[in-house]
Every structure is written in structure tokens, then in C-alpha cells.
Coordinates of C-alpha atoms in Angstrom, one line a residue:
X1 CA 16.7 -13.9 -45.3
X2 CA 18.0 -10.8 -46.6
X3 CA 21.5 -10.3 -46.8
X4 CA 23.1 -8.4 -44.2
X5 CA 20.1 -8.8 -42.1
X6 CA 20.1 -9.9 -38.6
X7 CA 18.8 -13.3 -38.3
X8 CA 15.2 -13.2 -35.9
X9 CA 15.8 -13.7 -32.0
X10 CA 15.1 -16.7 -30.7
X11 CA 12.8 -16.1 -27.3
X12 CA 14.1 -19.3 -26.1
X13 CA 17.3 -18.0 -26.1
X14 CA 16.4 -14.4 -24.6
X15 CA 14.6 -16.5 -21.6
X16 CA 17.6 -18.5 -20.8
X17 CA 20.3 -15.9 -20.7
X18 CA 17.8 -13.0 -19.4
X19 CA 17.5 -15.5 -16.8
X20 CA 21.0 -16.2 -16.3
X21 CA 22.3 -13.0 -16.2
X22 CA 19.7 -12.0 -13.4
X23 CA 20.7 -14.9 -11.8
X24 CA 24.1 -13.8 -12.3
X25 CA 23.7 -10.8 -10.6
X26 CA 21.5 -11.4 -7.6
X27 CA 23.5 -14.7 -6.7
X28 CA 27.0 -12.5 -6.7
X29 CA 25.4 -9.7 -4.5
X30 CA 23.6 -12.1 -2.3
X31 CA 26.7 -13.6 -1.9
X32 CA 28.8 -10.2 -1.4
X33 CA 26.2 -9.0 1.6
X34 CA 26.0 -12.4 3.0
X35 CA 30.0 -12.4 3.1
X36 CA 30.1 -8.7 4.3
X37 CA 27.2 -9.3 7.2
X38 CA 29.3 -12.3 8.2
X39 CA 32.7 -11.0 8.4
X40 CA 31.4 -7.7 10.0
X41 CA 29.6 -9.5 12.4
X42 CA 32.6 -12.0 13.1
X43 CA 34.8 -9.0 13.9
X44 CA 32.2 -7.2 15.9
X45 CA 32.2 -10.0 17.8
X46 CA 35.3 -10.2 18.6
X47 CA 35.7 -7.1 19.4
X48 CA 32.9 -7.0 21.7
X49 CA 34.6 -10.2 23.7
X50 CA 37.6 -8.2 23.8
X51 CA 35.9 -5.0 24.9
X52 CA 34.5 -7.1 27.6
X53 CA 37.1 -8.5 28.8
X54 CA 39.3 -5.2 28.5
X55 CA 35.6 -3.7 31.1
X56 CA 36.3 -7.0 33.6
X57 CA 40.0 -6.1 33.9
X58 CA 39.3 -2.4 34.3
X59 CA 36.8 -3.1 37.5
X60 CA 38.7 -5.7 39.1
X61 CA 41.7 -3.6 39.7
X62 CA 39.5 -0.8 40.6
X63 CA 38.1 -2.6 43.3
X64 CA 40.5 -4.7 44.3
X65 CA 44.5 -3.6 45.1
X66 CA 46.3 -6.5 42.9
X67 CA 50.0 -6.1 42.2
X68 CA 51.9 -7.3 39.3
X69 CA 52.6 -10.9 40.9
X70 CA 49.0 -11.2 41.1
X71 CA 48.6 -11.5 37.5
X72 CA 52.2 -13.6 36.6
X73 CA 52.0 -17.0 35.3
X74 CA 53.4 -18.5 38.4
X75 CA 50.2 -19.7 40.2
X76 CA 50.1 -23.3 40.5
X77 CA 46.3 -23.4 41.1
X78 CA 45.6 -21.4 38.3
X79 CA 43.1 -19.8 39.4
X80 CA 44.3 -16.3 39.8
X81 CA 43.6 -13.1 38.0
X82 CA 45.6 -14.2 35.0
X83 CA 43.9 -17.5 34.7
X84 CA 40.9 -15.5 34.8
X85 CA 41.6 -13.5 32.0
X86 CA 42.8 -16.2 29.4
X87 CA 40.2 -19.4 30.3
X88 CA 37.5 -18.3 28.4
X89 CA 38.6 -16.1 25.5
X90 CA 42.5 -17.4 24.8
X91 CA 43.8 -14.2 25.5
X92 CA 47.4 -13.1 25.9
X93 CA 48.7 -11.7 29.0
X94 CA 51.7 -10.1 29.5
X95 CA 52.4 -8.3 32.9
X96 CA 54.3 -4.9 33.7
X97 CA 55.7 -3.5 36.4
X98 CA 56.6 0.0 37.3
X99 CA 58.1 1.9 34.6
X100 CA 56.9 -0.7 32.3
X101 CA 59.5 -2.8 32.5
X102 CA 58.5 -6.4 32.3
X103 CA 57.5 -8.5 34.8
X104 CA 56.3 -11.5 32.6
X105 CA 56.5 -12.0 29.6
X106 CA 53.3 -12.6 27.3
X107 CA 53.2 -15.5 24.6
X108 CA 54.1 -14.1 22.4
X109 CA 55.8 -11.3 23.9
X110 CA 54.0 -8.1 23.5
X111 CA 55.5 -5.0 22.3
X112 CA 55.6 -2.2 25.4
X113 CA 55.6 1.5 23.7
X114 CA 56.1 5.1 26.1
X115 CA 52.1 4.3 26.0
X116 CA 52.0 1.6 27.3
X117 CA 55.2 2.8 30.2
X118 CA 53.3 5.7 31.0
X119 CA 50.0 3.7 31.9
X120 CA 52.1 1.5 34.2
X121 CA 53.1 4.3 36.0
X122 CA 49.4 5.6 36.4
X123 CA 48.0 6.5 39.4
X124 CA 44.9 6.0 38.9
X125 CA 43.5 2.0 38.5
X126 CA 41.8 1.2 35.4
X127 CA 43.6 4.1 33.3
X128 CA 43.8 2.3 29.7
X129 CA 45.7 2.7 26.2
X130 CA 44.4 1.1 23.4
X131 CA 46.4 -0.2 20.3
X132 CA 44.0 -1.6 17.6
X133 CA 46.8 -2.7 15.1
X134 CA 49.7 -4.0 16.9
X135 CA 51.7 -6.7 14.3
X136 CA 53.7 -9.0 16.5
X137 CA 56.0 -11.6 14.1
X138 CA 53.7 -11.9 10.9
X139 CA 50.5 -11.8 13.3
X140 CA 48.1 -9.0 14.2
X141 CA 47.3 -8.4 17.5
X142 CA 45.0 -5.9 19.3
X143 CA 46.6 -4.6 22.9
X144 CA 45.1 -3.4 25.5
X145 CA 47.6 -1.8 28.7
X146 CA 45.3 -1.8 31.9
X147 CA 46.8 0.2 35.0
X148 CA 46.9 -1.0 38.3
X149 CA 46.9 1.7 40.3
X150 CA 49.3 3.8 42.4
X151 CA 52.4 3.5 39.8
X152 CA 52.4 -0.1 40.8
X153 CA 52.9 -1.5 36.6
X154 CA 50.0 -2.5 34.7
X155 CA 48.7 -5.9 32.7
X156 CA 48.5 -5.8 29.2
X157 CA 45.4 -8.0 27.6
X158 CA 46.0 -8.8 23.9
X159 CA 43.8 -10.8 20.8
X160 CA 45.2 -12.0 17.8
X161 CA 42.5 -10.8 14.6
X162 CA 45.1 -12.3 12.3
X163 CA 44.2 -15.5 12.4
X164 CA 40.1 -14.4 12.3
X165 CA 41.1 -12.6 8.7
X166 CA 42.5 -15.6 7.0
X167 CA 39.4 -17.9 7.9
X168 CA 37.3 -15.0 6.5
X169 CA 39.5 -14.7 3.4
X170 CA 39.2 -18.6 3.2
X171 CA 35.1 -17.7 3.4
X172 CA 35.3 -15.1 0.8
X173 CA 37.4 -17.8 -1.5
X174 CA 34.6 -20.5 -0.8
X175 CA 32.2 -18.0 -1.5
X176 CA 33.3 -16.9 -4.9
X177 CA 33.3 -20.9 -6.1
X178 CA 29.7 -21.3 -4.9
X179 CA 28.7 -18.1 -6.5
X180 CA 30.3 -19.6 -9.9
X181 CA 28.5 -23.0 -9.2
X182 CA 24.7 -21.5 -8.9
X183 CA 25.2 -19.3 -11.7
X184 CA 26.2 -22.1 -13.9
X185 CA 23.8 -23.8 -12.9
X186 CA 21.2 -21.2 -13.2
X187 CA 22.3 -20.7 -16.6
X188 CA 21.0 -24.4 -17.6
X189 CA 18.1 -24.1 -15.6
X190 CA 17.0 -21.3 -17.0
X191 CA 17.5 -22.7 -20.5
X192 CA 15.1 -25.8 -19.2
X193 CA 13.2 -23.3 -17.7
X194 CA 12.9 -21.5 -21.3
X195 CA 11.7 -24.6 -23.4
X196 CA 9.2 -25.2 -21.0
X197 CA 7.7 -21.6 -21.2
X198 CA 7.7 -20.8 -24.6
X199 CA 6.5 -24.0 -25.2
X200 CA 3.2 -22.9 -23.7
X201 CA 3.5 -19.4 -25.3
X202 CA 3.8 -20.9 -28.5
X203 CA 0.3 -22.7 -28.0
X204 CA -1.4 -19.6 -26.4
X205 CA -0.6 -17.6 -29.5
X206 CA -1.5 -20.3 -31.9
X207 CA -5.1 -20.1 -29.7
X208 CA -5.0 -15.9 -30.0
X209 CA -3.9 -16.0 -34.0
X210 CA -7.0 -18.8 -34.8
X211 CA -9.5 -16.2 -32.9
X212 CA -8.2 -13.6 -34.7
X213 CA -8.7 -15.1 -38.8
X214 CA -11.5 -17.1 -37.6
X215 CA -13.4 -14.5 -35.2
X216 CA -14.5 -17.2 -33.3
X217 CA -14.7 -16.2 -29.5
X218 CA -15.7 -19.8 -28.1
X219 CA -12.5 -21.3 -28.6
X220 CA -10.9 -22.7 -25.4
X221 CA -7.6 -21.8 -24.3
X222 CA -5.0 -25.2 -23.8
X223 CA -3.1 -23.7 -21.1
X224 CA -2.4 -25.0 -17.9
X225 CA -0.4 -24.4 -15.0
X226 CA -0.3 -21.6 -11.6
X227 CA 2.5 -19.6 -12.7
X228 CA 2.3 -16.5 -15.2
X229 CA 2.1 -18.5 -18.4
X230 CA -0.6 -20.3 -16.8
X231 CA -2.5 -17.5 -15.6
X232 CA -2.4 -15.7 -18.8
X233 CA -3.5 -18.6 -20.3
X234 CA -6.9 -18.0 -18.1
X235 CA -6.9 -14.7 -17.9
X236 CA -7.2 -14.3 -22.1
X237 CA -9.4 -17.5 -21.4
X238 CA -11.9 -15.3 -19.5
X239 CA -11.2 -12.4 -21.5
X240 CA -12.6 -14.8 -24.6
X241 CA -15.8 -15.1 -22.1
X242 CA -16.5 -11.7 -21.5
X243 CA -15.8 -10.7 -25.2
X244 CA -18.6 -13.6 -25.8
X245 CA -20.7 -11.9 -23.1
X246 CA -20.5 -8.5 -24.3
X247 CA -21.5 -9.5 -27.9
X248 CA -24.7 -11.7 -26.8
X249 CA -25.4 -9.0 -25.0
X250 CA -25.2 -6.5 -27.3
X251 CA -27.1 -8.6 -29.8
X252 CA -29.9 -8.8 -27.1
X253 CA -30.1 -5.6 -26.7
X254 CA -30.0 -4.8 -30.2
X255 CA -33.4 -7.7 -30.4
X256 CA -35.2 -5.9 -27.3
X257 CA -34.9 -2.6 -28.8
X258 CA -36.0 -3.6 -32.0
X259 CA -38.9 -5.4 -30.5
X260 CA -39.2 -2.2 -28.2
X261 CA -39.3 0.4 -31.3
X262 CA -42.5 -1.4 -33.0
X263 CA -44.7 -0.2 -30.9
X264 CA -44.4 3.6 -30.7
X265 CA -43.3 3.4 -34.3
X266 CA -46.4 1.6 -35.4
X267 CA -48.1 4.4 -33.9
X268 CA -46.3 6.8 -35.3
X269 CA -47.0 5.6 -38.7
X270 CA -51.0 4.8 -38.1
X271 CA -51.2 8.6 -36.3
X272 CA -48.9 10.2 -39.6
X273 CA -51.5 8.3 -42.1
X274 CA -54.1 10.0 -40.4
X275 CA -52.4 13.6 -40.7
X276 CA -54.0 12.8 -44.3
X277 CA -57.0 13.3 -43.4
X278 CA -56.5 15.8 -40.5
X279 CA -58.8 18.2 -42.8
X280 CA -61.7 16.1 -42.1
X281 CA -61.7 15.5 -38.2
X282 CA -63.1 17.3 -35.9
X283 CA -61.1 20.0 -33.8
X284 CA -61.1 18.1 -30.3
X285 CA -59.3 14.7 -32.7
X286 CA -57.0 17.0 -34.4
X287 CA -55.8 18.4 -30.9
X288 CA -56.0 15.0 -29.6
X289 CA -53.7 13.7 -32.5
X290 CA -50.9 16.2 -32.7
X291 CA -51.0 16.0 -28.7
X292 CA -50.7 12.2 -29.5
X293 CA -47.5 12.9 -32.3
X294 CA -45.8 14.8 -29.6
X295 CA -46.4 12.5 -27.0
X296 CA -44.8 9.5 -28.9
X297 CA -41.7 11.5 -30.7
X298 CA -41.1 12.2 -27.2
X299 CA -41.3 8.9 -26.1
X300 CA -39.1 7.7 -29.2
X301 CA -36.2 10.2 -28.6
X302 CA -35.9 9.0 -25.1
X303 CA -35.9 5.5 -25.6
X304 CA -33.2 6.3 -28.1
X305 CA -31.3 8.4 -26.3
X306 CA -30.9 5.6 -23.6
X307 CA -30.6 2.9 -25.9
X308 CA -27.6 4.9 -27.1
X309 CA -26.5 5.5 -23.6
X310 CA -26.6 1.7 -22.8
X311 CA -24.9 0.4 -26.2
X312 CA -22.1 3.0 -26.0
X313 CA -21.5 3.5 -22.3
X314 CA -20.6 7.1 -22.3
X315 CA -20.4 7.5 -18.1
X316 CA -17.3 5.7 -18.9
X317 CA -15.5 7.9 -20.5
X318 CA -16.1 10.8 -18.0
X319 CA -13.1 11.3 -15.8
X320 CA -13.3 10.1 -12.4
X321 CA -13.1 13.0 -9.5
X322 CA -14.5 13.6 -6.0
X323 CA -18.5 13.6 -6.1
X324 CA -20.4 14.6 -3.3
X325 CA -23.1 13.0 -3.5
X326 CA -25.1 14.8 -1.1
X327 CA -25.2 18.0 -3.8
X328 CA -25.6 15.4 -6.4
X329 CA -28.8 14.7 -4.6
X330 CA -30.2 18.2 -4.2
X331 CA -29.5 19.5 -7.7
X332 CA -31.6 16.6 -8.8
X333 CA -33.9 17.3 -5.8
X334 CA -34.5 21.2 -7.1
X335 CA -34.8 19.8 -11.0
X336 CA -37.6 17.6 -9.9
X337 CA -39.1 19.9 -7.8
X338 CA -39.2 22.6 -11.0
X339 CA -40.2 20.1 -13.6
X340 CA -43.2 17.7 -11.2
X341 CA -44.0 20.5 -8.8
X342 CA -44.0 17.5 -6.2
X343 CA -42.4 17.8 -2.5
X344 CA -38.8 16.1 -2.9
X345 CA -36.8 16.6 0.1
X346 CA -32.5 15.7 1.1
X347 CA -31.1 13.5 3.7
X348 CA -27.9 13.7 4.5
X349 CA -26.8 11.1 7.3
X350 CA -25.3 13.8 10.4
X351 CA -26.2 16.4 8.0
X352 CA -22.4 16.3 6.5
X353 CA -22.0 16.7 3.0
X354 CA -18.3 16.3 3.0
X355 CA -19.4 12.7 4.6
X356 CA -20.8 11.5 1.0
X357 CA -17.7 12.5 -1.4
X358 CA -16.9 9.4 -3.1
X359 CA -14.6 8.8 -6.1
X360 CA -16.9 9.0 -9.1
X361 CA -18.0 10.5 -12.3
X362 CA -20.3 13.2 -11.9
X363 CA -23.0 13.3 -14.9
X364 CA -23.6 9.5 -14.5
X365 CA -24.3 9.8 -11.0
X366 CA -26.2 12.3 -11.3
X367 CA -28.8 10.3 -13.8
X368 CA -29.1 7.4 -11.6
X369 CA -30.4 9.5 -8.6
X370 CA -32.4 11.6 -11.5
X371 CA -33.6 8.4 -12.5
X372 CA -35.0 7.1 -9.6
X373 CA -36.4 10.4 -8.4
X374 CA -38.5 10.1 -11.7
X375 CA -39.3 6.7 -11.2
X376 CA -41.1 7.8 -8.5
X377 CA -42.8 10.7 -9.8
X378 CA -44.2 8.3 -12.2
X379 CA -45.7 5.6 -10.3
X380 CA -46.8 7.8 -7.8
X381 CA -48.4 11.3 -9.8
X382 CA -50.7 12.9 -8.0
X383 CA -49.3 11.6 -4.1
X384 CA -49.3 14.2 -1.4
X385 CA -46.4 12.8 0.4
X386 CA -43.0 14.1 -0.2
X387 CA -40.3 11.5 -2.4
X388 CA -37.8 11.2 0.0
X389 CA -34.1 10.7 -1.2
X390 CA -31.6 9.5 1.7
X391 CA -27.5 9.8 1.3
X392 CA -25.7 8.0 3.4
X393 CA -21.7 8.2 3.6
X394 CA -19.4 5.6 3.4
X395 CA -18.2 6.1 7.0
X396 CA -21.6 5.3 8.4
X397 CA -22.6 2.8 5.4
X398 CA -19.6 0.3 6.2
X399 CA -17.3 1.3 3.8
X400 CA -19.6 2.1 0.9
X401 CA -21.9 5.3 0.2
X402 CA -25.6 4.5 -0.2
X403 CA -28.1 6.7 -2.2
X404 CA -31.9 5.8 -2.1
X405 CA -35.1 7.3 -2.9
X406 CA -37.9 6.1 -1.0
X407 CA -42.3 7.1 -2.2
X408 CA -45.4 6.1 -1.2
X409 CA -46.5 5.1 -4.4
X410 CA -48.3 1.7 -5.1
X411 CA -45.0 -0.2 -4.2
X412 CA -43.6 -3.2 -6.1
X413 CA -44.7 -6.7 -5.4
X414 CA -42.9 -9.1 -3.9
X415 CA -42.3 -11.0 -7.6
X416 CA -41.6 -8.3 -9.3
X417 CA -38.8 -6.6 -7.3
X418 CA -35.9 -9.2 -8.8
X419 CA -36.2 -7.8 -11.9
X420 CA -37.0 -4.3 -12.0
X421 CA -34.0 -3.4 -12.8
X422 CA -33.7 -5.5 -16.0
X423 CA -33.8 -3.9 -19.5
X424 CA -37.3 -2.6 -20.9
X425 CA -39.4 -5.1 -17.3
X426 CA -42.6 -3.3 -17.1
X427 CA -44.7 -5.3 -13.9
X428 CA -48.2 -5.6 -15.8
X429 CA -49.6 -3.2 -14.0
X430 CA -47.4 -0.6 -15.1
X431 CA -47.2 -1.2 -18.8
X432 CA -49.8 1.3 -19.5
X433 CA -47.7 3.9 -18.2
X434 CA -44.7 6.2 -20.0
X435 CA -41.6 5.9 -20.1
X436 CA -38.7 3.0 -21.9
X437 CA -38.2 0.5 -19.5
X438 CA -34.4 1.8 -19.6
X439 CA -34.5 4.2 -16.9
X440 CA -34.0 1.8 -13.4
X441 CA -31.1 -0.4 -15.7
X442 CA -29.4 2.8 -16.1
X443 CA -28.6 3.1 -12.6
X444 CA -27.8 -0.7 -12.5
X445 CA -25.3 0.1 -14.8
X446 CA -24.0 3.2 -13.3
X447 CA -23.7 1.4 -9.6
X448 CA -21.4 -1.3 -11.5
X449 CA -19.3 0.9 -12.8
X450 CA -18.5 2.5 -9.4
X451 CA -18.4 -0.7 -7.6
X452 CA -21.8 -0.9 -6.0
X453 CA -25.1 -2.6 -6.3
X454 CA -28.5 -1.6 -7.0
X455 CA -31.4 -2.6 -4.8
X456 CA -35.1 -2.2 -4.2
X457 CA -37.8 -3.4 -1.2
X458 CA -41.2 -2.3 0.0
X459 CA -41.4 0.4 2.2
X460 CA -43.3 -0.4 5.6
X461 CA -46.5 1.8 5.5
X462 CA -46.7 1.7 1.4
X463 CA -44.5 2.6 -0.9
X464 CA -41.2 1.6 -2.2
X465 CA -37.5 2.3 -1.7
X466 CA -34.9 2.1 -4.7
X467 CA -31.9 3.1 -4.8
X468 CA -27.7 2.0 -5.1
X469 CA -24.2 1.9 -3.3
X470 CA -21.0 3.1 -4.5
X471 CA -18.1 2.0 -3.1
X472 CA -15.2 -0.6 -4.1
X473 CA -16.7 -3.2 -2.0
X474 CA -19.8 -3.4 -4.6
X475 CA -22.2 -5.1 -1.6
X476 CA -24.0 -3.2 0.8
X477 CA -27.0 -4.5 3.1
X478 CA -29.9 -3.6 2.0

């Protein structure tokens, strides 16, 4: 270590007091709003009793004429109006009479202010004066001066909060120690917590450093568990698989093409050695050979062009945006119609193009349905009947748009339709025909990358009907 340099970090030790100090600080404002909601909802409580019982007084001397002596502590049954009042809710009565002058005396005595004298001497029953804070010796009291009516005194009602604030200060006290405790102990737990994850980590990158000097991608990942550690653990696990994936498949492709670019090179080269001795055919073989050249370079610069497509997956780097895919469909529809001369006609389900705008990337959609319209063409040259292509929105698709393009070609057998959209499948009967072999995997590819499926079936009455859904389902009945 350098001198004067800060010695490395331990994570460890980052883990355990990251973890402490969030701890820390959830546990002490859990434990403030728990304490606040309990103490507000202790003294709403008690207000509300006292509120209550403030409401009961108030409409039993409005409905009934009681007098002072009605309410003194003098009733031997006890069940008068002043028993009444301090049964249930231990509240302190003390009794008025006019002038407010007392009649009997609360315990403790109650405090009687020109308030209070000037209720007594109300006319009107159930005239009250509220005092919230009323301190009585070294207690607080809340007071409440109910009138009885016609000058005749009035009955004060009081509740002592004091004694409510001290168990609620005793709370706050208890709650402070407990706070202490959990964080404490979250602090050790956290350190436990801490060996046990980085002990993992430590493993995971010893896996992730031996990929990267060894380049091997079949290694298996040694970590275990449901939590995040765990699941990274699988997730780099699959991410190892797909890596794996992606290179077989690339070096797949890479053998197709090769064993795909023989052929029309091969012909290439027999039809150049014969440009040799162009001088010596006969006018009809020299058309027929350049004819042939053209034919093949044609062929060649496709094929490449969606080999390139395939390998470097450039749909995916076109932004995503709104696509309707009904005008998708008729700008392809009027390119086919210039380039084939054929009948190619647009469906649009309830005619509403605004139906079919799905979140996609233009140019790639676009050479899927192209694609398939030229599939078609192919199989089917010289057919009368119109290739029909058929959008259907995701509202009326379940959830996922649906593009298909239906001919009355020959049609697909039964065997072959698994795989007709795998890379350079001819079906033997259409070997002899142009074209890569790339063209229906294209839009395989493209209905993957915008969640959908591709799919193919007979059509009833001959023909066949290819097509693909895009949506973030990926399935769609076909």
C-alpha cells in the first residue's frame, strides 16, 4: 500500500453498517409514527368520550326540567343524574346553582370563572362553555359548564388528561429503549447478514472472472438461494446459456451459409469460365448465359444481404414508435402490385386503421409482411386469384395484432409446415425455385422481436395462409 493511501473498503463492512444505518432510521421513524398515531389516537379518544358525555348532559336537561339538587351527591340510590354522568367514564362533577355559586362541590373542586357564572344563569338549557386547559393542583383538567335552564345554576362535567400524558410520556420513554434495542441488534444482524452475502458474491465473481480469462461459456454457476444473490446467481447462470446459444447459433448459421453459397457460386464460376469462350457460342447461349450471370449475382446479393440481416440484427436498432400496421400493409400491397402486376388486396378488421397501431419498428415490419406477400407471389406465379393480406387489431385479436397473407397457391403439406420458417427449408418440391431460403425466417425473427409468433396452415379451398402476431403476449390462436 502506498503511503498516504486509503486502505481498500471492505464490502463486508459497507453491508453491515449500510444495513444498520437503514435500520437505524426506519426503526426510529416507525417508532415516532407508531408513538404519534397512538398518542393522537389516545387523546382523540378521550376527547370523543368527553364530547359525548358533554352531548348526553346537554339533551337531558333539555328535555327534562332537573334542578341543581338533582345532580348533588346526596342520592342514596345512586342512581340519579350525577351517578349517571360519572359510572362509566370517572368523571368529575361539580354542581352550580344560580349565580354560580356552589352547590356541591366536585372532587377535586373545580375552578368556577364569570364563564362559567354567566352559563348558570342562562336561560336557555344546554347553553355550554368550554375550558380545554383548566390546571387544578398540579393536574390538568378539561371543564365543561352545562346550563340548566331558566337561571336555575348549571353542572359542570370535568376529565383529568394529566394523568393520560404521563402514561404516554412513559410510552414514548419505553419506546425510545426498544428503538435502541432493534437497532443494536440490527447492527449485528446485519454484520451476520453481510458474511453470509458476500460470501456468495465472492464465489459468483470467482465464476464471472474464470469465464472471462478462460472464455469458456459452459461453466456452471455455484450459487444457491431465493433472495437477490441467489437470483443473480441464475440469472448470469442463464445469461452463460444464452451467450452459449447465440454463439452455436451463430456458428450454424455461419455453416448453412457457407454450405448455402456453393451452389450459386459454383455456378458462378462454371458460367464466368465460359465467358472465355463466349466468342464461340452461338447468340441464343450467349443471351442465355449473361441472362444466367444476372440471374445468380442477383440471387447471391440477396442471400447476402439477408444473411447480413440475420447475423447483425439491424431491426433492432430502429427505434421503436407507433406502427399502423394497416398502412404497413398497403404500402407493401401497392409495391407488389407494381413489381408482380398480381391482384394484392387489404383487410383491415372494421375497416379501422387506427385499430392496428401497435408499438413497433417500422422498416422491420414492413419486410416481414413484404416477405410474405413475395412468398406468395412465388409459389403461386401465374394464379388469377388475388393474394389476400388480412390485419387484424389487437382489440379484436385478444390482446395481440395479427398480420396474414393468405394465396391459392399449391399450399404446404401437412409435414412440411413445422418448419418453413427455419433458416434456408426448401420442401422438395420447391427447391427448384428462386429465392434464399431466408425470407419466411426473417419474419420469424421480426415477430420475436415484437413479442409475437409466426404461423402457417392450409387454407380450405387450396392455398396457404402465413403470417405473424405482435403483441407482448407473443401467442395468438392460430
Amino acid at each position: 500500500m502506498l503511503p498516504g493511501s486509503r486502505p481498500p473498503s471492505s464490502l463486508r463492512t459497507t453491508f453491515a453498517v449500510s444495513f444498520a444505518a437503514v435500520a437505524a432510521a426506519v426503526t426510529v421513524l416507525i417508532g415516532f409514527l407508531s408513538y404519534d398515531a397512538a398518542a393522537r389516537l389516545v387523546r382523540v379518544d378521550q376527547r370523543a368520550v368527553f364530547d359525548e358525555v358533554v352531548r348526553g348532559l346537554q339533551e337531558e336537561v333539555r328535555h327534562r326540567a332537573l334542578t341543581p339538587e338533582d345532580f348533588t351527591s346526596a342520592d342514596p340510590d345512586h342512581d340519579g343524574p350525577r351517578d349517571d354522568l360519572i359510572r362509566s367514564t370517572r368523571t368529575d362533577v361539580q354542581v352550580l346553582g344560580p349565580g354560580g355559586h356552589v352547590v356541591d362541590k366536585g372532587s377535586p373542586p373545580l375552578p368556577v370563572g364569570a364563564d362559567d357564572r354567566s352559563t348558570a344563569d342562562a336561560r336557555k338549557a344546554g347553553t355550554k362553555a368550554v375550558h380545554d386547559e383548566v390546571e387544578v393542583g398540579e393536574d390538568q383538567y378539561r371543564v365543561a359548564t352545562v346550563a340548566l335552564g331558566g337561571g336555575r345554576g348549571a353542572v359542570q362535567v370535568a376529565q383529568e388528561f394529566s394523568d393520560t400524558e404521563d402514561l404516554l410520556t412513559e410510552l414514548q420513554k419505553r419506546t425510545v429503549v426498544l428503538v435502541a434495542a432493534i437497532v443494536v441488534a440490527a447492527g449485528l444482524f446485519g454484520w451476520w447478514l453481510a458474511r453470509r452475502i458476500t460470501g456468495r458474491l465472492v464465489r459468483l465473481t470467482d465464476v464471472a472472472e474464470g469465464v472471462a480469462r478462460t472464455g469458456r461459456l459452459d461453466t456452471q454457476v455455484p450459487v444457491a438461494g431465493r433472495d437477490e444473490v441467489g437470483r443473480l446467481g441464475r440469472a448470469f447462470d442463464r445469461m452463460l446459456g444464452r451467450l452459449a446459444q447465440s454463439v452455436d447459433d451463430q456458428r450454424r448459421l455461419v455453416q448453412d451459409a457457407g454450405h448455402e453459397l456453393r451452389t450459386p457460386l459454383t455456378s458462378l464460376r462454371t458460367n464466368i469460365s465460359l465467358l472465355r469462350r463466349i466468342d464461340e457460342l452461338p447468340p441464343a447461349a450467349r443471351e442465355e448465359l449473361v441472362a444466367d450471370l444476372a440471374e445468380e449475382s442477383r440471387e447471391l446479393t440477396d442471400l447476402v444481404n439477408e444473411l447480413v440481416d440475420l447475423a447483425a440484427g439491424q431491426q433492432d436498432d430502429e427505434p421503436v414508435v407507433e406502427v399502423a400496421l394497416g398502412e404497413v400493409a398497403e404500402d407493401v400491397a401497392g409495391a407488389a402490385r407494381r413489381r408482380t402486376g398480381r391482384v394484392v388486396t387489404v383487410q383491415v378488421a372494421a375497416g379501422d386503421m387506427a385499430g392496428t397501431v401497435v408499438e413497433g419498428r417500422p422498416a422491420a415490419l414492413q419486410r416481414a409482411v413484404s416477405n410474405l406477400v413475395e412468398n406468395a407471389a412465388k409459389f403461386d406465379p401465374g394464379g388469377s386469384a388475388p393474394i389476400e393480406i388480412v390485419v387484424t387489431g389487437a382489440a379484436d385479436a385478444g390482446g395481440t395484432a395479427r398480420v396474414e397473407v393468405r394465396d391459392r397457391g399449391p399450399g404446404i403439406a401437412e409435414e412440411h409446415l413445422p418448419r418453413v420458417f427455419d433458416r434456408f427449408y426448401r420442401a422438395p418440391d420447391a427447391r427448384g425455385l428462386p429465392g434464399s431460403g431466408l425470407g419466411l425466417s426473417i419474419v420469424r425473427e421480426v415477430a420475436a422481436s415484437h413479442g409475437g409468433i409466426p404461423f402457417a396452415r392450409r387454407r380450405a379451398g387450396g392455398g396457404a395462409v402465413i403470417g405473424f402476431t405482435v403483441g407482448k403476449r407473443g401467442q395468438a390462436a392460430v
